[in-house]
Tab-separated table of C-alpha atoms and ligand atoms in Angstrom:
chain	number	residue	atom	x	y	z
A	1	MET	CA	43.070	80.280	93.694
A	2	THR	CA	43.735	83.847	94.824
A	3	LYS	CA	47.156	85.447	94.731
A	4	ASP	CA	47.175	85.570	98.545
A	5	SER	CA	46.614	81.839	98.903
A	6	LEU	CA	49.348	81.142	96.336
A	7	ARG	CA	51.611	83.405	98.361
A	8	ASN	CA	50.812	81.485	101.544
A	9	ARG	CA	51.444	78.146	99.862
A	10	ARG	CA	54.704	79.497	98.458
A	11	GLU	CA	55.826	80.598	101.887
A	12	ARG	CA	55.186	77.102	103.264
A	13	ALA	CA	56.691	75.289	100.285
A	14	LEU	CA	59.775	77.481	99.793
A	15	GLY	CA	60.165	78.950	103.259
A	16	SER	CA	59.557	82.546	104.228
A	17	GLY	CA	62.131	84.949	102.905
A	18	ALA	CA	62.175	83.518	99.364
A	19	GLU	CA	62.325	86.895	97.663
A	20	LEU	CA	59.436	88.315	95.680
A	21	PHE	CA	59.553	91.531	93.690
A	22	TYR	CA	57.070	94.348	94.250
A	23	ASP	CA	54.708	95.273	97.075
A	24	GLU	CA	51.951	93.445	95.235
A	25	PRO	CA	53.798	90.490	93.644
A	26	LEU	CA	53.189	89.481	90.050
A	27	GLU	CA	52.052	86.061	88.922
A	28	ILE	CA	53.682	85.764	85.506
A	29	VAL	CA	52.444	82.955	83.288
A	30	ARG	CA	53.881	83.621	79.840
A	31	GLY	CA	56.666	85.465	78.052
A	32	GLU	CA	57.221	86.495	74.462
A	33	GLY	CA	60.060	88.642	73.133
A	34	ALA	CA	60.488	91.579	75.513
A	35	TYR	CA	57.066	91.071	77.106
A	36	LEU	CA	55.714	89.179	80.091
A	37	PHE	CA	52.047	88.391	80.720
A	38	ASP	CA	50.387	87.913	84.089
A	39	ALA	CA	47.621	85.484	85.064
A	40	ASP	CA	44.982	88.079	84.103
A	41	GLY	CA	46.481	88.455	80.616
A	42	ARG	CA	48.008	91.872	81.330
A	43	ARG	CA	51.137	92.638	79.303
A	44	TYR	CA	54.281	94.094	80.870
A	45	VAL	CA	57.363	95.405	79.098
A	46	ASP	CA	60.214	93.438	80.636
A	47	MET	CA	63.064	95.834	81.378
A	48	TYR	CA	64.681	93.665	84.016
A	49	ASN	CA	65.452	90.193	82.720
A	50	ASN	CA	68.786	89.781	80.998
A	51	VAL	CA	68.718	85.982	80.887
A	52	PRO	CA	66.235	85.752	77.975
A	53	ALA	CA	68.589	87.955	75.950
A	54	VAL	CA	67.227	86.865	72.569
A	55	GLY	CA	63.657	87.175	73.830
A	56	HIS	CA	61.313	85.184	76.040
A	57	ALA	CA	60.243	81.931	74.349
A	58	ASN	CA	62.500	82.652	71.370
A	59	PRO	CA	61.192	80.159	68.756
A	60	ALA	CA	64.624	79.242	67.321
A	61	VAL	CA	66.001	78.515	70.789
A	62	VAL	CA	62.901	76.548	71.779
A	63	LYS	CA	63.203	74.494	68.570
A	64	ALA	CA	66.904	73.785	69.111
A	65	MET	CA	66.223	72.779	72.717
A	66	ALA	CA	63.318	70.468	71.853
A	67	GLU	CA	65.082	68.843	68.891
A	68	GLN	CA	68.268	68.173	70.803
A	69	GLN	CA	66.459	66.810	73.819
A	70	ALA	CA	64.416	64.569	71.518
A	71	THR	CA	67.619	63.295	69.857
A	72	LEU	CA	70.322	62.967	72.480
A	73	ASN	CA	71.373	64.442	75.773
A	74	THR	CA	74.132	62.842	77.758
A	75	HIS	CA	76.954	63.827	80.060
A	76	SER	CA	80.195	65.050	78.541
A	77	ARG	CA	82.322	61.883	78.483
A	78	TYR	CA	81.592	60.960	74.874
A	79	LEU	CA	82.854	62.576	71.721
A	80	HIS	CA	80.248	65.043	70.505
A	81	ARG	CA	80.943	67.589	67.821
A	82	GLY	CA	78.275	70.033	69.032
A	83	ILE	CA	80.047	70.938	72.274
A	84	VAL	CA	83.440	71.221	70.545
A	85	THR	CA	82.022	73.559	67.925
A	86	PHE	CA	80.295	75.643	70.596
A	87	ALA	CA	83.516	75.966	72.618
A	88	GLU	CA	85.409	76.976	69.466
A	89	ARG	CA	82.804	79.582	68.633
A	90	LEU	CA	82.780	81.032	72.140
A	91	THR	CA	86.555	81.369	72.324
A	92	ALA	CA	86.692	82.910	68.824
A	93	LEU	CA	84.381	85.681	70.031
A	94	ASN	CA	86.934	86.577	72.716
A	95	HIS	CA	90.405	88.140	72.534
A	96	ASP	CA	93.132	85.845	71.213
A	97	GLY	CA	94.443	84.859	74.651
A	98	ILE	CA	91.179	83.011	75.323
A	99	GLU	CA	91.602	79.535	73.855
A	100	SER	CA	89.713	76.846	75.783
A	101	VAL	CA	86.588	76.495	77.902
A	102	VAL	CA	85.252	74.710	80.961
A	103	PHE	CA	81.459	74.574	80.790
A	104	SER	CA	79.228	74.598	83.856
A	105	CYS	CA	75.617	75.345	84.775
A	106	SER	CA	75.654	78.793	86.390
A	107	GLY	CA	77.591	81.990	86.873
A	108	THR	CA	78.464	80.887	90.396
A	109	GLU	CA	79.962	77.615	89.198
A	110	ALA	CA	81.838	79.367	86.410
A	111	ASN	CA	83.324	81.841	88.910
A	112	GLU	CA	84.286	78.949	91.195
A	113	VAL	CA	86.182	77.347	88.333
A	114	ALA	CA	87.880	80.678	87.547
A	115	ILE	CA	89.023	81.032	91.161
A	116	GLN	CA	90.259	77.454	91.291
A	117	ILE	CA	92.251	78.052	88.083
A	118	ALA	CA	93.724	81.312	89.413
A	119	ARG	CA	94.730	79.655	92.685
A	120	LEU	CA	96.251	76.710	90.879
A	121	ILE	CA	98.244	78.840	88.441
A	122	THR	CA	99.514	81.411	90.962
A	123	ARG	CA	99.800	78.989	93.892
A	124	LYS	CA	98.332	81.784	96.017
A	125	ARG	CA	94.850	82.048	97.513
A	126	GLY	CA	93.994	85.701	98.076
A	127	LEU	CA	91.249	87.391	96.065
A	128	VAL	CA	90.423	91.043	95.501
A	129	CYS	CA	86.968	92.312	94.533
A	130	THR	CA	84.967	95.518	94.851
A	131	ASP	CA	82.976	96.384	97.951
A	132	ALA	CA	79.575	96.171	96.203
A	133	ALA	CA	79.996	93.352	93.687
A	134	TYR	CA	77.882	90.235	93.383
A	135	HIS	CA	79.531	87.149	91.907
A	136	GLY	CA	77.332	84.272	93.085
A	137	ASN	CA	76.173	82.170	95.985
A	138	SER	CA	78.590	79.313	96.739
A	139	GLU	CA	80.654	79.636	99.900
A	140	VAL	CA	83.794	80.975	98.220
A	141	VAL	CA	82.037	83.117	95.649
A	142	ASP	CA	79.610	84.476	98.221
A	143	SER	CA	82.587	85.674	100.264
A	144	MET	CA	83.296	88.112	97.402
A	145	SER	CA	79.727	89.335	97.155
A	146	TYR	CA	78.573	92.561	98.815
A	147	VAL	CA	81.790	92.542	100.855
A	148	GLY	CA	81.294	96.167	101.852
A	149	LEU	CA	78.191	95.165	103.759
A	150	SER	CA	80.092	92.759	106.016
A	151	PRO	CA	83.789	93.485	105.605
A	152	SER	CA	85.167	90.716	107.793
A	153	ARG	CA	83.695	87.793	105.885
A	154	SER	CA	86.803	86.005	104.716
A	155	GLY	CA	90.475	86.046	105.532
A	156	GLU	CA	91.279	85.370	101.888
A	157	VAL	CA	89.263	88.222	100.384
A	158	ARG	CA	89.980	91.953	100.316
A	159	SER	CA	87.755	94.571	98.778
A	160	PHE	CA	88.277	98.074	97.451
A	161	PRO	CA	85.720	100.815	96.784
A	162	PHE	CA	84.419	100.415	93.247
A	163	PRO	CA	85.657	103.168	90.923
A	164	GLU	CA	83.136	105.872	90.130
A	165	ARG	CA	82.851	109.519	89.293
A	166	TYR	CA	79.400	110.251	90.739
A	167	ARG	CA	80.400	109.741	94.381
A	168	PRO	CA	84.167	109.780	93.993
A	169	LEU	CA	86.584	108.499	96.619
A	170	LYS	CA	87.798	112.080	97.015
A	171	GLU	CA	86.256	115.288	95.705
A	172	GLY	CA	88.186	117.776	93.604
A	173	LEU	CA	90.521	115.336	91.860
A	174	SER	CA	91.171	115.236	88.127
A	175	ASP	CA	90.123	112.109	86.273
A	176	GLU	CA	93.715	110.865	86.322
A	177	GLU	CA	94.184	111.579	90.030
A	178	LEU	CA	90.914	109.830	90.836
A	179	CYS	CA	92.028	106.826	88.819
A	180	ASP	CA	95.279	106.735	90.815
A	181	ALA	CA	93.375	107.045	94.100
A	182	TYR	CA	91.340	103.935	93.288
A	183	LEU	CA	94.438	102.095	92.064
A	184	GLN	CA	96.108	102.813	95.392
A	185	ARG	CA	93.175	101.142	97.147
A	186	VAL	CA	93.599	98.054	94.966
A	187	ALA	CA	97.333	98.043	95.681
A	188	ALA	CA	96.593	98.291	99.422
A	189	ALA	CA	94.209	95.313	99.177
A	190	ILE	CA	96.896	93.254	97.404
A	191	ASN	CA	99.563	94.290	99.932
A	192	SER	CA	97.319	93.291	102.782
A	193	LEU	CA	96.830	89.814	101.272
A	194	ASN	CA	100.572	89.469	100.755
A	195	SER	CA	101.467	90.537	104.272
A	196	ASP	CA	98.687	88.555	105.983
A	197	GLY	CA	99.531	85.185	104.482
A	198	PRO	CA	97.229	84.039	101.662
A	199	GLY	CA	99.162	85.946	98.997
A	200	PHE	CA	97.477	87.301	95.906
A	201	ALA	CA	95.855	85.065	93.287
A	202	ALA	CA	93.333	87.180	91.408
A	203	LEU	CA	91.267	90.274	90.976
A	204	ILE	CA	87.694	89.321	90.145
A	205	ILE	CA	85.669	92.070	88.630
A	206	CYS	CA	82.461	92.588	86.675
A	207	SER	CA	83.751	94.316	83.550
A	208	ILE	CA	81.148	97.099	83.740
A	209	PHE	CA	80.563	97.044	87.531
A	210	ALA	CA	76.954	96.091	86.841
A	211	ASN	CA	75.763	95.275	90.345
A	212	GLU	CA	77.596	98.352	91.613
A	213	GLY	CA	75.252	100.446	89.424
A	214	VAL	CA	77.214	100.733	86.133
A	215	PRO	CA	79.295	103.700	87.335
A	216	VAL	CA	81.254	105.976	85.040
A	217	VAL	CA	84.777	104.715	85.704
A	218	PRO	CA	87.834	107.012	85.621
A	219	THR	CA	89.492	106.751	82.205
A	220	GLY	CA	91.980	103.923	81.866
A	221	PHE	CA	91.228	102.377	85.263
A	222	MET	CA	90.671	98.843	84.015
A	223	HIS	CA	93.742	98.910	81.795
A	224	LYS	CA	95.926	100.195	84.641
A	225	VAL	CA	94.494	97.835	87.231
A	226	THR	CA	95.209	94.921	84.884
A	227	GLU	CA	98.847	96.062	84.658
A	228	LEU	CA	99.001	96.343	88.448
A	229	VAL	CA	97.541	92.855	88.957
A	230	HIS	CA	100.024	91.355	86.496
A	231	ARG	CA	102.955	93.157	88.126
A	232	GLU	CA	101.847	91.610	91.420
A	233	GLY	CA	101.757	88.120	89.872
A	234	GLY	CA	97.955	87.772	89.879
A	235	LEU	CA	95.325	87.074	87.245
A	236	VAL	CA	92.382	89.208	86.188
A	237	ILE	CA	89.052	87.392	86.124
A	238	ALA	CA	86.417	89.271	84.126
A	239	ASP	CA	82.991	88.264	85.373
A	240	GLU	CA	80.978	88.774	82.181
A	241	VAL	CA	77.842	87.109	83.549
A	242	GLN	CA	76.032	90.458	83.324
A	243	SER	CA	78.198	92.453	80.946
A	244	GLY	CA	78.823	89.862	78.221
A	245	TYR	CA	76.897	88.579	75.246
A	246	GLY	CA	76.108	91.915	73.620
A	247	ARG	CA	74.632	93.624	76.653
A	248	THR	CA	76.779	96.716	76.146
A	249	GLY	CA	76.499	96.821	72.363
A	250	LEU	CA	79.808	94.955	72.090
A	251	TRP	CA	80.266	91.270	72.731
A	252	TRP	CA	82.107	91.853	76.003
A	253	GLY	CA	82.175	94.438	78.732
A	254	TYR	CA	85.964	94.209	78.739
A	255	GLU	CA	85.971	95.631	75.200
A	256	CYS	CA	83.988	98.650	76.456
A	257	LEU	CA	86.352	99.323	79.347
A	258	ASP	CA	89.369	98.413	77.250
A	259	PHE	CA	91.258	95.723	79.125
A	260	ARG	CA	92.390	92.180	78.451
A	261	PRO	CA	91.340	89.749	81.169
A	262	ASP	CA	93.151	86.453	81.745
A	263	ILE	CA	89.953	84.537	82.482
A	264	VAL	CA	86.476	85.284	81.133
A	265	VAL	CA	83.410	84.028	82.998
A	266	THR	CA	79.987	83.892	81.317
A	267	GLY	CA	76.553	82.707	82.378
A	268	LYS	CA	73.022	84.109	82.451
A	269	PRO	CA	72.195	84.876	78.772
A	270	MET	CA	74.245	82.024	77.288
A	271	GLY	CA	71.350	79.558	77.317
A	272	ASN	CA	68.480	82.079	77.218
A	273	GLY	CA	67.217	80.338	80.362
A	274	LEU	CA	68.777	76.906	79.983
A	275	PRO	CA	71.391	76.680	82.770
A	276	LEU	CA	74.731	77.313	81.080
A	277	GLY	CA	77.960	78.871	82.306
A	278	ALA	CA	81.526	78.974	81.022
A	279	THR	CA	85.026	79.755	82.200
A	280	ALA	CA	87.339	80.528	79.304
A	281	THR	CA	91.066	81.169	79.381
A	282	LYS	CA	94.430	80.047	77.962
A	283	LYS	CA	94.602	76.403	76.949
A	284	ASP	CA	97.645	75.948	79.146
A	285	TYR	CA	95.695	77.049	82.259
A	286	ILE	CA	92.733	74.808	81.423
A	287	ASP	CA	95.058	71.848	80.796
A	288	LYS	CA	96.581	72.330	84.261
A	289	PHE	CA	93.137	72.693	85.835
A	290	ARG	CA	91.812	69.551	84.170
A	291	SER	CA	94.803	67.448	85.146
A	292	ASP	CA	94.788	68.735	88.723
A	293	LYS	CA	91.044	68.736	89.461
A	294	ASP	CA	89.473	66.108	87.210
A	295	TYR	CA	86.511	68.506	86.993
A	296	PHE	CA	83.167	66.950	86.133
A	297	ASN	CA	79.776	68.601	86.080
A	298	THR	CA	76.929	66.221	85.199
A	299	CYS	CA	74.645	68.575	83.272
A	300	ALA	CA	77.453	70.677	81.751
A	301	ALA	CA	79.163	70.420	78.369
A	302	THR	CA	76.236	68.370	77.120
A	303	PRO	CA	74.730	68.140	73.627
A	304	LEU	CA	71.746	70.096	74.982
A	305	GLN	CA	73.852	72.980	76.279
A	306	ALA	CA	75.721	73.045	72.978
A	307	ALA	CA	72.603	73.098	70.802
A	308	VAL	CA	70.943	75.823	72.850
A	309	GLY	CA	74.163	77.810	73.233
A	310	MET	CA	74.677	77.792	69.461
A	311	ALA	CA	71.055	78.791	68.813
A	312	VAL	CA	71.440	81.781	71.156
A	313	LEU	CA	74.589	82.947	69.361
A	314	ASP	CA	72.836	82.478	65.994
A	315	GLU	CA	69.898	84.570	67.156
A	316	ILE	CA	72.136	87.354	68.501
A	317	GLU	CA	73.709	87.543	65.050
A	318	ARG	CA	70.542	87.058	62.979
A	319	LEU	CA	68.612	89.717	64.912
A	320	ASP	CA	71.622	92.078	64.961
A	321	LEU	CA	71.227	92.418	68.706
A	322	LEU	CA	74.578	94.076	69.401
A	323	ARG	CA	73.488	96.966	67.185
A	324	ASN	CA	70.019	96.993	68.769
A	325	SER	CA	71.537	97.082	72.225
A	326	ALA	CA	73.843	99.970	71.296
A	327	GLU	CA	71.212	102.015	69.453
A	328	VAL	CA	68.146	101.532	71.657
A	329	GLY	CA	70.313	101.832	74.770
A	330	ALA	CA	71.941	105.074	73.588
A	331	ARG	CA	68.613	106.672	72.719
A	332	LEU	CA	67.023	105.643	76.012
A	333	LEU	CA	70.039	106.910	77.931
A	334	ASN	CA	69.770	110.275	76.148
A	335	GLY	CA	66.116	110.422	77.112
A	336	LEU	CA	66.936	109.643	80.733
A	337	ARG	CA	69.714	112.207	80.813
A	338	ASP	CA	67.188	114.815	79.636
A	339	ARG	CA	65.388	114.125	82.926
A	340	LEU	CA	68.413	115.207	84.992
A	341	ASP	CA	67.480	118.870	84.686
A	342	ARG	CA	63.771	118.205	84.886
A	343	TYR	CA	63.649	116.332	88.193
A	344	GLU	CA	65.745	117.118	91.255
A	345	GLU	CA	65.465	113.464	92.366
A	346	VAL	CA	67.177	112.104	89.267
A	347	GLY	CA	70.785	112.424	90.366
A	348	ASP	CA	72.451	110.627	87.480
A	349	ALA	CA	71.633	108.492	84.476
A	350	ARG	CA	74.342	106.380	82.931
A	351	GLY	CA	75.043	103.029	81.360
A	352	LEU	CA	76.352	101.054	78.436
A	353	GLY	CA	74.148	99.591	75.725
A	354	LEU	CA	71.082	98.077	77.334
A	355	PHE	CA	72.364	98.209	80.891
A	356	LEU	CA	71.244	101.518	82.326
A	357	SER	CA	71.121	103.016	85.798
A	358	VAL	CA	69.063	105.909	87.096
A	359	GLU	CA	70.330	107.181	90.418
A	360	MET	CA	67.516	108.382	92.690
A	361	VAL	CA	68.587	110.951	95.297
A	362	ARG	CA	66.976	113.311	97.802
A	363	ASP	CA	68.367	116.221	95.825
A	364	SER	CA	71.009	116.514	93.173
A	365	LEU	CA	73.286	118.679	95.311
A	366	SER	CA	73.563	116.435	98.369
A	367	LYS	CA	73.340	113.244	96.221
A	368	GLU	CA	71.892	111.545	99.287
A	369	PRO	CA	70.686	108.140	98.054
A	370	ASP	CA	66.898	107.743	98.076
A	371	ARG	CA	66.243	104.015	98.309
A	372	ASP	CA	62.570	104.521	99.178
A	373	LEU	CA	61.987	106.461	95.994
A	374	ALA	CA	63.691	103.772	93.884
A	375	LEU	CA	61.413	101.176	95.505
A	376	TYR	CA	58.348	103.328	95.021
A	377	LEU	CA	59.169	103.952	91.364
A	378	SER	CA	59.786	100.305	90.614
A	379	ASP	CA	56.336	99.480	92.083
A	380	ARG	CA	54.595	102.363	90.337
A	381	LEU	CA	56.231	101.609	86.976
A	382	LYS	CA	55.055	98.019	87.325
A	383	GLU	CA	51.492	99.289	87.721
A	384	LYS	CA	52.006	101.220	84.493
A	385	GLY	CA	53.216	98.077	82.702
A	386	PHE	CA	57.022	98.418	82.894
A	387	LEU	CA	59.166	96.056	84.946
A	388	VAL	CA	62.402	97.418	86.401
A	389	SER	CA	64.185	96.850	89.677
A	390	TYR	CA	66.682	98.665	91.865
A	391	SER	CA	70.256	97.940	92.895
A	392	GLY	CA	73.585	99.618	93.622
A	393	LYS	CA	75.515	100.013	96.855
A	394	TYR	CA	72.638	102.003	98.416
A	395	GLU	CA	69.853	100.206	96.528
A	396	ASN	CA	68.735	103.571	95.181
A	397	VAL	CA	69.546	102.928	91.534
A	398	LEU	CA	66.823	101.950	89.085
A	399	LYS	CA	68.204	99.045	87.145
A	400	ILE	CA	67.204	98.797	83.483
A	401	ARG	CA	68.400	95.646	81.778
A	402	PRO	CA	65.848	94.310	79.287
A	403	PRO	CA	66.104	91.387	76.902
A	404	LEU	CA	68.218	92.592	73.960
A	405	VAL	CA	65.160	92.497	71.672
A	406	PHE	CA	63.808	95.562	73.525
A	407	SER	CA	62.684	98.195	70.994
A	408	HIS	CA	62.745	101.978	70.544
A	409	ALA	CA	58.941	101.990	70.950
A	410	ASP	CA	59.225	100.189	74.308
A	411	ALA	CA	61.860	102.720	75.395
A	412	GLU	CA	59.639	105.661	74.392
A	413	GLY	CA	56.728	104.140	76.312
A	414	PHE	CA	58.927	103.770	79.366
A	415	LEU	CA	59.965	107.439	79.303
A	416	VAL	CA	56.305	108.497	79.204
A	417	ALA	CA	55.529	106.217	82.182
A	418	PHE	CA	58.591	107.495	84.057
A	419	ASP	CA	57.478	111.111	83.541
A	420	GLU	CA	53.979	110.274	84.759
A	421	CYS	CA	55.441	108.760	87.939
A	422	MET	CA	57.637	111.791	88.583
A	423	GLU	CA	54.802	114.221	87.893
A	424	GLU	CA	52.548	112.315	90.295
A	425	LEU	CA	55.221	112.795	92.951
A	426	HIS	CA	55.252	116.542	92.417
A	427	ALA	CA	51.482	116.926	92.041
B	501	PMP	N1	78.236	87.207	88.451
B	501	PMP	C1	77.445	88.278	88.329
B	501	PMP	C2	78.054	89.575	87.915
B	501	PMP	C3	76.071	88.172	88.588
B	501	PMP	O1	75.306	89.251	88.494
B	501	PMP	C4	75.545	86.920	88.963
B	501	PMP	C5	74.052	86.707	89.209
B	501	PMP	N2	73.282	87.788	89.370
B	501	PMP	C6	76.403	85.833	89.088
B	501	PMP	C7	77.739	86.011	88.806
B	501	PMP	C8	75.913	84.484	89.547
B	501	PMP	O2	75.249	83.834	88.552
B	501	PMP	P1	74.247	82.619	88.908
B	501	PMP	O3	73.065	83.215	89.610
B	501	PMP	O4	73.920	82.039	87.569
B	501	PMP	O5	74.991	81.678	89.765
């Protein structure tokens, strides 16, 4: 069967509009470590997929999954020591205000639980998020996703411009003044919720503003915004679906940006592909949530989730992946920053650990976003064997977010391919 006929069948079976990456889509049939292989046996360095954090087809995770499924997998209404131990281990990795967990099957579900907890605890409904965040796809969570693109989506949601230094809210401000300018926008969002009726329940924020393009944030912003939220009687929900689990070189994005969230939401890499999400917070909050909502999620908090979740944590530790993320990420970022002077179209390169962004612009003076170039590069890099994508508010940011087993050699290879692409452009 040709790729075109598979594409036609896909369009019929899944409906047109089911997204596919790349001008010429890939048919991927196998993964191993940081590599993906297509139907013709061609190998690609995967620099996009953060879910298989401990590597595609990680043997220890596969073994844990198969053994548990061959032994027992049930819903969560029996005593099972696996899930208790996993919850204990997850909370112990967090700051000491994080004591208990509600498990679920996706980042969306985990954010839903976080919002329900915040609304229950504060007895208010209003939510504040950034204008370019993505938090998931359910009705409530979707109303906080890409708000800037359709500002009037929900009467209970207010957004503020995400904090950044590259395209700051106002030019010519010191770091401290810029921080205050963004804080004022958050305060205005909270005031608007208070005066319009729903009141203020929570700020939900990706700890490293991943979908916003991992901006450099004015110093102290997250710490100060947490103080502001608490003064206003709200809770801070850290969406660690992208930023958690060693992505930044630390366990949590909130450690990098130095704040203490009330609720921590995790997903994607937790199960290395097995659907697994978690909402973790104070025991007292979870107790209230459980007694109020009687929350049940059929495939969550199961022996299977526990076994796989534990195997992923074991592999992160055994393979020293926090260190790998910090070291390989730092060296790759240095390499990318060297390209700032070399190519006018590389406006900025930034990131934390193995979450890096390369901002493509028409020229570095105007900083005008160049979405077409980001698209072109992601296609051209694919042809050269490196898979990246693009994101950010203007979709002009190359998004680099490989499995955490990504190596220095892969990073070096990528820089060579990137240079070839840029030189082709100038040829
Ligand atoms: N939060 C963030 C920050 C995300 O990036 C995503 C998914 N990209 C989600 C939540 C939603 O996770 P899921 O797709 O597992 O529902």
